[in-house]
XYZ file of C-alpha atoms in Angstrom:
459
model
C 24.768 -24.173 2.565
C 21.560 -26.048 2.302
C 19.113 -25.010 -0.482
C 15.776 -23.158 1.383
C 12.507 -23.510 -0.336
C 9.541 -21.499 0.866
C 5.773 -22.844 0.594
C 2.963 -20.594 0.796
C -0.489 -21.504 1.447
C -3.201 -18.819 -0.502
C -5.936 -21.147 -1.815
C -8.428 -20.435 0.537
C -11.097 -18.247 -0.126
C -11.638 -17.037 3.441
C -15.918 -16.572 3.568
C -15.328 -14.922 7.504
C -13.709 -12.170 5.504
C -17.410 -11.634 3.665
C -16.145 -10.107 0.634
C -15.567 -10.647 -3.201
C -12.197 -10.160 -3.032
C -10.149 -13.350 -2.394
C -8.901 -12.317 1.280
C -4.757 -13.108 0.643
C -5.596 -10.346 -1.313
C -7.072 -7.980 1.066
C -4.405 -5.159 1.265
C -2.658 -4.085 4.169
C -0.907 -0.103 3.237
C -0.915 -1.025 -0.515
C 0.194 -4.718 -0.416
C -1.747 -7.839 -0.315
C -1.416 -9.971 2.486
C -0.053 -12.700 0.742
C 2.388 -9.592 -1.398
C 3.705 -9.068 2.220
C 4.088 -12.941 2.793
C 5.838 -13.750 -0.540
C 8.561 -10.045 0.196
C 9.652 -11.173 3.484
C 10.263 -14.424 1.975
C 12.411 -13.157 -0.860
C 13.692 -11.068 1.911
C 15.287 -13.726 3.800
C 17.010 -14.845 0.750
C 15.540 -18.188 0.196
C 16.079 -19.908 -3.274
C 12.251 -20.561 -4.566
C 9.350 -19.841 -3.101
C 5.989 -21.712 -4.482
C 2.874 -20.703 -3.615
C -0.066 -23.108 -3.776
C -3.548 -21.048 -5.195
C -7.121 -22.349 -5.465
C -9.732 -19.552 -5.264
C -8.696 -15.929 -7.158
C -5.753 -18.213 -8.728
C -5.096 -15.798 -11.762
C -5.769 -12.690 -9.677
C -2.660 -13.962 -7.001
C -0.632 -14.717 -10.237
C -1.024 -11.912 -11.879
C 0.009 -9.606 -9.044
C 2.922 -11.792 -7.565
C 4.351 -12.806 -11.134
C 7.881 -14.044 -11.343
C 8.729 -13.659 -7.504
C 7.116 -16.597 -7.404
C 6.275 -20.125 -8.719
C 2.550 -21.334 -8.796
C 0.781 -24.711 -8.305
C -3.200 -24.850 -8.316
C -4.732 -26.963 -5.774
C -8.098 -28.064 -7.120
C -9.614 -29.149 -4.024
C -9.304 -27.621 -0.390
C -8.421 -30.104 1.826
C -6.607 -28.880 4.385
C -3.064 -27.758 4.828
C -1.101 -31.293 4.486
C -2.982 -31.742 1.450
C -1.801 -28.101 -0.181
C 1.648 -28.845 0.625
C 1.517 -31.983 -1.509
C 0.496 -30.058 -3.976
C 3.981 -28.944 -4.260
C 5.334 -32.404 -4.657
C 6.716 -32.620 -8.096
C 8.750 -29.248 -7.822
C 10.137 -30.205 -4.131
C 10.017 -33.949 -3.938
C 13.658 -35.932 -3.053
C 15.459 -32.271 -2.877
C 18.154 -31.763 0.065
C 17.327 -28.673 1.756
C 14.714 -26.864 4.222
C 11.069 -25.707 3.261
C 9.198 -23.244 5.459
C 5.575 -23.414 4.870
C 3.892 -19.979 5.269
C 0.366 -19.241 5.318
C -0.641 -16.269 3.534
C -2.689 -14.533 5.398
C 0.371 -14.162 7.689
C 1.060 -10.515 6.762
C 3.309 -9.378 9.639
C 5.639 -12.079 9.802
C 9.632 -10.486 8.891
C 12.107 -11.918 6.756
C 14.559 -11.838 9.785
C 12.310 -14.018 11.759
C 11.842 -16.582 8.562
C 15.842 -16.718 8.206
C 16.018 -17.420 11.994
C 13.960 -19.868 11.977
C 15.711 -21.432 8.948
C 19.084 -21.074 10.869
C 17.746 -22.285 14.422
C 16.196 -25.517 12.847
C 19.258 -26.124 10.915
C 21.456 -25.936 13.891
C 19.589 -28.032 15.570
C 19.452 -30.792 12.771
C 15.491 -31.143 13.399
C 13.392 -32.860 10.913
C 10.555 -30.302 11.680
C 10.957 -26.932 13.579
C 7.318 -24.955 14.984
C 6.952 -21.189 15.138
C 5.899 -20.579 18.424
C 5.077 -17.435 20.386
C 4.424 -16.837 23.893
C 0.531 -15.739 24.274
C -0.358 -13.282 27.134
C -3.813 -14.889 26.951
C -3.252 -18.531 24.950
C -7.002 -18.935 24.636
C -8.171 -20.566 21.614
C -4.442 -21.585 20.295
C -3.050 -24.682 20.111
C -0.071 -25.411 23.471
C 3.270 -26.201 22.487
C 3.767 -29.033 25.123
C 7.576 -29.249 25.625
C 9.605 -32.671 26.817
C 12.244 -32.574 29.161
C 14.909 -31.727 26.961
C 13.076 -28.458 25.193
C 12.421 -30.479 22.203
C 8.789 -30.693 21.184
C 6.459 -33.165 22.870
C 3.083 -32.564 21.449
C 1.177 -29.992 20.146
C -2.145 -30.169 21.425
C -5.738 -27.889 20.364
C -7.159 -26.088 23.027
C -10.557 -28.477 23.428
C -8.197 -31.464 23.738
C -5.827 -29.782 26.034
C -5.854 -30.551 30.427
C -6.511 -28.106 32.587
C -2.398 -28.229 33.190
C -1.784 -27.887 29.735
C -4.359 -24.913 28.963
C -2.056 -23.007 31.454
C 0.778 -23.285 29.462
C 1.676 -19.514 27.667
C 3.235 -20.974 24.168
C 1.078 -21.406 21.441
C 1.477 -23.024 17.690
C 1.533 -20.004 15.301
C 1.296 -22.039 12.344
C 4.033 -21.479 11.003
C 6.161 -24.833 10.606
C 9.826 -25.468 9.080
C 10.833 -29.038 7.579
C 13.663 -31.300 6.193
C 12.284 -30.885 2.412
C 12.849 -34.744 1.812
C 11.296 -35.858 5.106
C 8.317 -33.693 5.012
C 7.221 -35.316 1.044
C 8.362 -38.776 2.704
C 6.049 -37.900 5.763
C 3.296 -36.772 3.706
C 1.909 -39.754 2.466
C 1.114 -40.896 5.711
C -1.720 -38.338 6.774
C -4.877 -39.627 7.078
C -7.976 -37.597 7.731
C -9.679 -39.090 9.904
C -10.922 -36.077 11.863
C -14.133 -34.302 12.048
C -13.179 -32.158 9.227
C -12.220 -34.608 6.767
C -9.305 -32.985 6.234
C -5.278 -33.349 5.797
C -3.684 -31.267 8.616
C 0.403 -30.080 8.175
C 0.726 -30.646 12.541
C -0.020 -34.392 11.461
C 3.235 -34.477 10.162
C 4.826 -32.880 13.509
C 3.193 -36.135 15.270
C 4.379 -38.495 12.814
C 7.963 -37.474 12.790
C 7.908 -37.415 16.614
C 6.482 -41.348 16.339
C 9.535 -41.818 14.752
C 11.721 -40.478 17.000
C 12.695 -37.886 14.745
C 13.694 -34.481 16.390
C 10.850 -31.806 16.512
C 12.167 -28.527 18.016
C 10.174 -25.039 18.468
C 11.931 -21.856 18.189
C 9.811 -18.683 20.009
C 8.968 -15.491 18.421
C 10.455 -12.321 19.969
C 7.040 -10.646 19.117
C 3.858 -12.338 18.772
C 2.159 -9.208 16.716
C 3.986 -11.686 13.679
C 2.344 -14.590 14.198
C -1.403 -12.832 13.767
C -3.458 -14.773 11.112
C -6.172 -12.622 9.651
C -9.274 -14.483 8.983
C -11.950 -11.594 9.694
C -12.235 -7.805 9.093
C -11.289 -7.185 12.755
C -8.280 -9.257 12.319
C -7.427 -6.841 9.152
C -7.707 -3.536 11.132
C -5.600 -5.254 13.261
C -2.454 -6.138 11.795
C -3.388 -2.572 9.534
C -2.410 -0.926 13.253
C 0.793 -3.216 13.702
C 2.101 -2.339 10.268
C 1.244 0.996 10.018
C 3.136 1.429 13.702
C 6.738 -0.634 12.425
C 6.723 1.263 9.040
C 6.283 4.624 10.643
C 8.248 3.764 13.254
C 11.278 3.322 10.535
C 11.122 6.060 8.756
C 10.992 8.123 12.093
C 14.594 6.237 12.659
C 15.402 7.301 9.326
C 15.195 11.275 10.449
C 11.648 11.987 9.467
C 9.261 14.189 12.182
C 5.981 12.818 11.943
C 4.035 14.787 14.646
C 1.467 12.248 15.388
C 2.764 8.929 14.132
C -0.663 6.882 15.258
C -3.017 9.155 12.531
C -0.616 9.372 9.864
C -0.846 6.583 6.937
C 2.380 5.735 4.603
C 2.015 2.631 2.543
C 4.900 0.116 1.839
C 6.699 1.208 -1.121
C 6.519 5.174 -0.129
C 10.303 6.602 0.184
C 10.770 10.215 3.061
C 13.781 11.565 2.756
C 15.311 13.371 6.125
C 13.916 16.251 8.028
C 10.571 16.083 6.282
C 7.677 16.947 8.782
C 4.552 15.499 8.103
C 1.115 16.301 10.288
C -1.532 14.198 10.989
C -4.169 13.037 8.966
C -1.762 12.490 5.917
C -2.131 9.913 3.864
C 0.878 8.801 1.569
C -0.026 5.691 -1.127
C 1.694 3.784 -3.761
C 4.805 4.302 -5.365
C 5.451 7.861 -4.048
C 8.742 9.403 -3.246
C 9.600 12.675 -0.794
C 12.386 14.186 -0.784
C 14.559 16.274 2.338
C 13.065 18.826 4.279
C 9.340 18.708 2.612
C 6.603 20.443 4.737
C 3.253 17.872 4.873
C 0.127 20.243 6.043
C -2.638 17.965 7.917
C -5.556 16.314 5.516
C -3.314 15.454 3.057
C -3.465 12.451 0.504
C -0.301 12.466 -1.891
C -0.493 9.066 -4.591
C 2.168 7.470 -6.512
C 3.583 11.193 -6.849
C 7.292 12.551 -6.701
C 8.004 15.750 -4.435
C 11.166 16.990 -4.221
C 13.325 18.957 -1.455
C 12.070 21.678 0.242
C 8.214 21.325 -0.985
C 5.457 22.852 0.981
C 1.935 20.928 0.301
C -0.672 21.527 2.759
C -4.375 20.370 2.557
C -4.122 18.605 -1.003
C -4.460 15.930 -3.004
C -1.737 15.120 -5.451
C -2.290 11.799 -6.943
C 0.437 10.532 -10.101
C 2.190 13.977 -10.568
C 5.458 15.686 -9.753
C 6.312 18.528 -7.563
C 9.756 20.254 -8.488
C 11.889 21.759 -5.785
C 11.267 24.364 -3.455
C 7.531 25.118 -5.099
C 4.265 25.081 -2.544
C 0.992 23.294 -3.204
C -1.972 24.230 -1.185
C -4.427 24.584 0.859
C -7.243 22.874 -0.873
C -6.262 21.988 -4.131
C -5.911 18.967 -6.419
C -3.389 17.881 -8.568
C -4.477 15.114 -10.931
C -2.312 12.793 -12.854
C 0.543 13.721 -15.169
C 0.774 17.459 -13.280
C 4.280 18.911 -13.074
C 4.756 21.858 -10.972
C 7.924 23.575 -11.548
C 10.599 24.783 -9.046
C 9.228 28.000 -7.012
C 6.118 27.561 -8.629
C 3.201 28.476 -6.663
C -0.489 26.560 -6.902
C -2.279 27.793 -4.177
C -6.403 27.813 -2.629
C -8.892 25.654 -4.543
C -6.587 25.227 -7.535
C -7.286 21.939 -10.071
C -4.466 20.699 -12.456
C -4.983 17.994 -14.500
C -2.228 16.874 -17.275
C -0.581 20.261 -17.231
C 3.085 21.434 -16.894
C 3.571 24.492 -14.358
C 6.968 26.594 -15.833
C 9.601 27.757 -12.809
C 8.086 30.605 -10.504
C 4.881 30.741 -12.163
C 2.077 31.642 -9.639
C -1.636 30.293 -9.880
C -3.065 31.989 -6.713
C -6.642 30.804 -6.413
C -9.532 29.403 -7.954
C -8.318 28.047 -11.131
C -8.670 24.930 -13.451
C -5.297 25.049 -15.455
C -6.340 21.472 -17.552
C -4.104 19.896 -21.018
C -1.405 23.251 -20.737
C 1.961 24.025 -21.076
C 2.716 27.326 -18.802
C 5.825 28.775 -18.894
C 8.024 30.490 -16.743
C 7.295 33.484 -14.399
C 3.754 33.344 -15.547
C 1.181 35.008 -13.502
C -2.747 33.150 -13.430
C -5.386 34.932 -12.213
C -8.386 34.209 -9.797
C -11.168 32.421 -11.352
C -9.139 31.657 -14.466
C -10.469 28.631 -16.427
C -8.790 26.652 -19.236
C -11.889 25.439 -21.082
C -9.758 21.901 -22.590
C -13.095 19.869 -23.555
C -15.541 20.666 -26.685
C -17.756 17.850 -25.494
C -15.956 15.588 -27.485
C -12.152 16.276 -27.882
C -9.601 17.415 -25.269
C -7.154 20.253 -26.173
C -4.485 21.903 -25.590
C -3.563 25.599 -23.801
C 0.162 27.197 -24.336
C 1.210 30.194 -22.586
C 4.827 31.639 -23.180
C 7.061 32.997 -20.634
C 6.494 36.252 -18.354
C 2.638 36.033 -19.487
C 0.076 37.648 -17.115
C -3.884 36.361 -17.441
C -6.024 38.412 -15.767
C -8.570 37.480 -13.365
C -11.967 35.573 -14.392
C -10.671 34.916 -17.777
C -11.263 31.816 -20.201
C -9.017 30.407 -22.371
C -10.073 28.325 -24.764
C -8.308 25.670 -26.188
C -6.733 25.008 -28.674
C -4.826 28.115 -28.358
C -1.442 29.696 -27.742
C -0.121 32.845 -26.079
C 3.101 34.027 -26.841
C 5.544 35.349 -24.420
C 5.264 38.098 -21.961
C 1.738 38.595 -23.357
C -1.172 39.897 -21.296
C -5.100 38.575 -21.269
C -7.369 41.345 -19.560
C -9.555 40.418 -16.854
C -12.594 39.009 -18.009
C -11.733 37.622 -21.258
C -12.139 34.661 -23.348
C -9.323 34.093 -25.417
C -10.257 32.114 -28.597
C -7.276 33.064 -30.782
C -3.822 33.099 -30.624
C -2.053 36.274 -28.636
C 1.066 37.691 -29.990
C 4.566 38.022 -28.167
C 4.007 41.170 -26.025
C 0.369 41.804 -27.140
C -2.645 42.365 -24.793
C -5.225 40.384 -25.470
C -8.979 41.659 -24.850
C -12.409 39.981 -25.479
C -14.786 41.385 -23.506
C -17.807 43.908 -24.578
C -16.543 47.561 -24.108
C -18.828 49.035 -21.244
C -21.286 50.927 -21.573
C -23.194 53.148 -19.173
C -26.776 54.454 -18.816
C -27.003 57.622 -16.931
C -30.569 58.589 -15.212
C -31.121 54.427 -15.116
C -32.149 54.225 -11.460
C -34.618 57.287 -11.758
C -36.063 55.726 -15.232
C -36.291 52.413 -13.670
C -37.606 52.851 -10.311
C -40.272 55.757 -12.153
C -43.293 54.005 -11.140
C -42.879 53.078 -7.776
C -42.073 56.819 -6.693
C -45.514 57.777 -7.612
């Protein structure tokens, strides 16, 4: 089998974008355009993949890192000229090279292998991605001869009326005979109004030479979409966001309205998890089997296992243990773990804290740096005071402990199992193993106040 190289095109800083950030790396649910370019390349199982950078050059490298080889092209001058940058790791090698551009996003590894296999089969020096346009304005026509091959590719202000009526349209996307395409190269002028070295120079060339230039057609043109503007982004946002959903709805998971519900890439559902609109699921997080979702939720790079309830949170780098319930209205910040059957419920914070099996913290509570044991029950109103202004500490309650409501503990400090904090404290030293705990002044009261107080006024 012949080796297949992939070249991808990121050096451009793409000003219609109007942003700072370098716009291959403009994400699209978590990934960078050119992350999704450079994955459904590995996908289709090509050998290297080299991917030419010029503006945000360390920022590409550093996220892509060794799924890819780098060459930095100095000078933008058009697409011919960044595939020669390429030259010295692909020159005089037997094989195929797709060039991709990376702001490409929806393209699929199964439509990069096909077009690898079609222009093989065919034995074409060059192969063009086309796609059949509803409404081909603006694109350049794929102009076919007699026997399908390719006869020209021509730009929409150089096109006849005849040939502006034609449906198929260049994509962009082009596939070559490696040694042909760096033998081609050298003979691409720019002499154009641009000044610049164009890759569908080298279609011409090759068809000059009577070489064979063939087209293979996308099923779906949503792939072919090349985002150059904000609009563009939104738009292949709504493409993505409908295929991945789409999959994990194959997959056995109920998402109730699929068109206001937001996974990102790398997020894992497990089956018979129902998830209501409005959710929003990011990064590196994994749900398990029959997990309840509640609308308005955002859950980030977080684990929550099987038969979770979270409804109206925000859980962002913790982990939710089986069969516990999280919500409505509270937060879990990073490095919370919630233990199975545990219950957080309304307007609860965590923050760095570990939640023991069963343990119940009902409402109203900050539970921050802590280690709660089992069967515990927190209180409303409950705060673990964890910062002096300077240093963070930590909280440790022992099993079978009950806090009472509107209580502070302040950390550092430990309670020992099945020990008791009356309502109202602050706890500032340690509690024994079985002890109540009390800080609180004793009550006092005045009797007569009202008539002493209000005195004056009844004369």
């Amino acid at each position: 089998m012949k080796k297949r190289y992939v070249v991808v095109l990121a050096a451009g800083q793409g000003t219609r974008m109007k942003s700072k950030l370098y716009k291959v790396m403009h994400p699209i649910l978590g990934r960078p355009m050119v992350g999704h370019v450079v994955e459904a390349a590995l996908g289709a199982k090509v050998d290297r993949v080299i991917t030419i950078t010029g503006f945000g050059a360390g920022v590409i490298k550093d996220y892509l890192g060794e799924k890819s080889e780098f060459v930095y092209q100095e000078e933008q001058l058009g697409t011919a000229h960044a595939v020669e940058q390429a030259r010295d790791l692909l020159e005089g090698k037997e094989g195929t090279t797709v060039v991709l551009s990376g702001d490409t996003p929806l393209l699929t590894a199964e439509t990069i292998a096909d077009l690898m296999d079609f222009h093989e089969k065919e034995e074409a020096k060059a192969t063009v991605l086309t796609a059949m346009a509803d409404d081909p304005f603006g694109y350049g026509r794929v102009i076919r001869a007699k026997d399908g091959s390719v006869g020209k590719i021509v730009e929409e202000k150089d096109a006849s009326e005849e040939e502006r009526l034609v449906r198929e349209i260049n994509t962009g996307t082009y596939c070559f005979d490696n040694e042909a395409l760096y033998e081609i190269l050298n003979q691409v002028d720019n002499n154009n109004s641009q000044g610049e070295y164009y890759l569908p120079d080298v279609v011409e060339i090759l068809k000059e030479n009577n070489e064979i230039v063939s087209a293979h057609t996308l099923e779906n043109m949503d792939e072919s979409l090349g985002v150059n503007t904000r609009v563009a982004l939104s738009q292949a946002t709504k493409v993505m966001r409908e295929r991945v959903n789409t999959q994990h709805m194959v997959n056995g998971v109920t998402l109730v309205d699929p068109e206001n519900t937001y996974i990102e890439m790398d997020v894992e559902i497990g089956s018979d998890t129902v998830i209501e609109p409005n959710t929003y699921l990011k990064g590196k997080t994994i749900i398990g089997e029959d997990v309840f979702i509640g609308m308005n939720t955002m859950i980030q790079d977080s684990t929550v296992e099987d038969h979770v309830e979270v409804t109206q949170s925000v859980i962002e780098d913790s982990i939710i243990r089986s069969k516990a319930d999280v919500g409505p209205h509270s937060h879990l910040r990073p490095k919370s773990d919630i233990g199975e059957e545990a219950h957080v419920g309304n307007y609860v914070e965590i923050k760095k804290a570990t939640i023991g099996k069963k343990t119940k913290v009902g409402h109203h509570t900050y539970v921050g740096d802590a280690e709660v044991g089992e069967n515990v029950n927190i209180g409303c109103g409950v705060v673990f005071a964890n910062f002096d202004g300077k240093d963070k500490s930590k909280t440790i309650i022992g099993d079978d402990s009950f806090i009472g409501s509107n209580s502070n503990l302040v950390a550092p400090v430990s309670l020992g199992e099945k020990s008791f904090v009356a309502a109202g404290s602050t706890i500032t030293e340690e509690i024994p193993e079985k002890a109540l705990g009390i800080a609180r002044a004793r009550q006092v009261n005045k009797e007569g106040f009202y008539t002493d107080y209000f005195k004056d006024e009844d004369k």
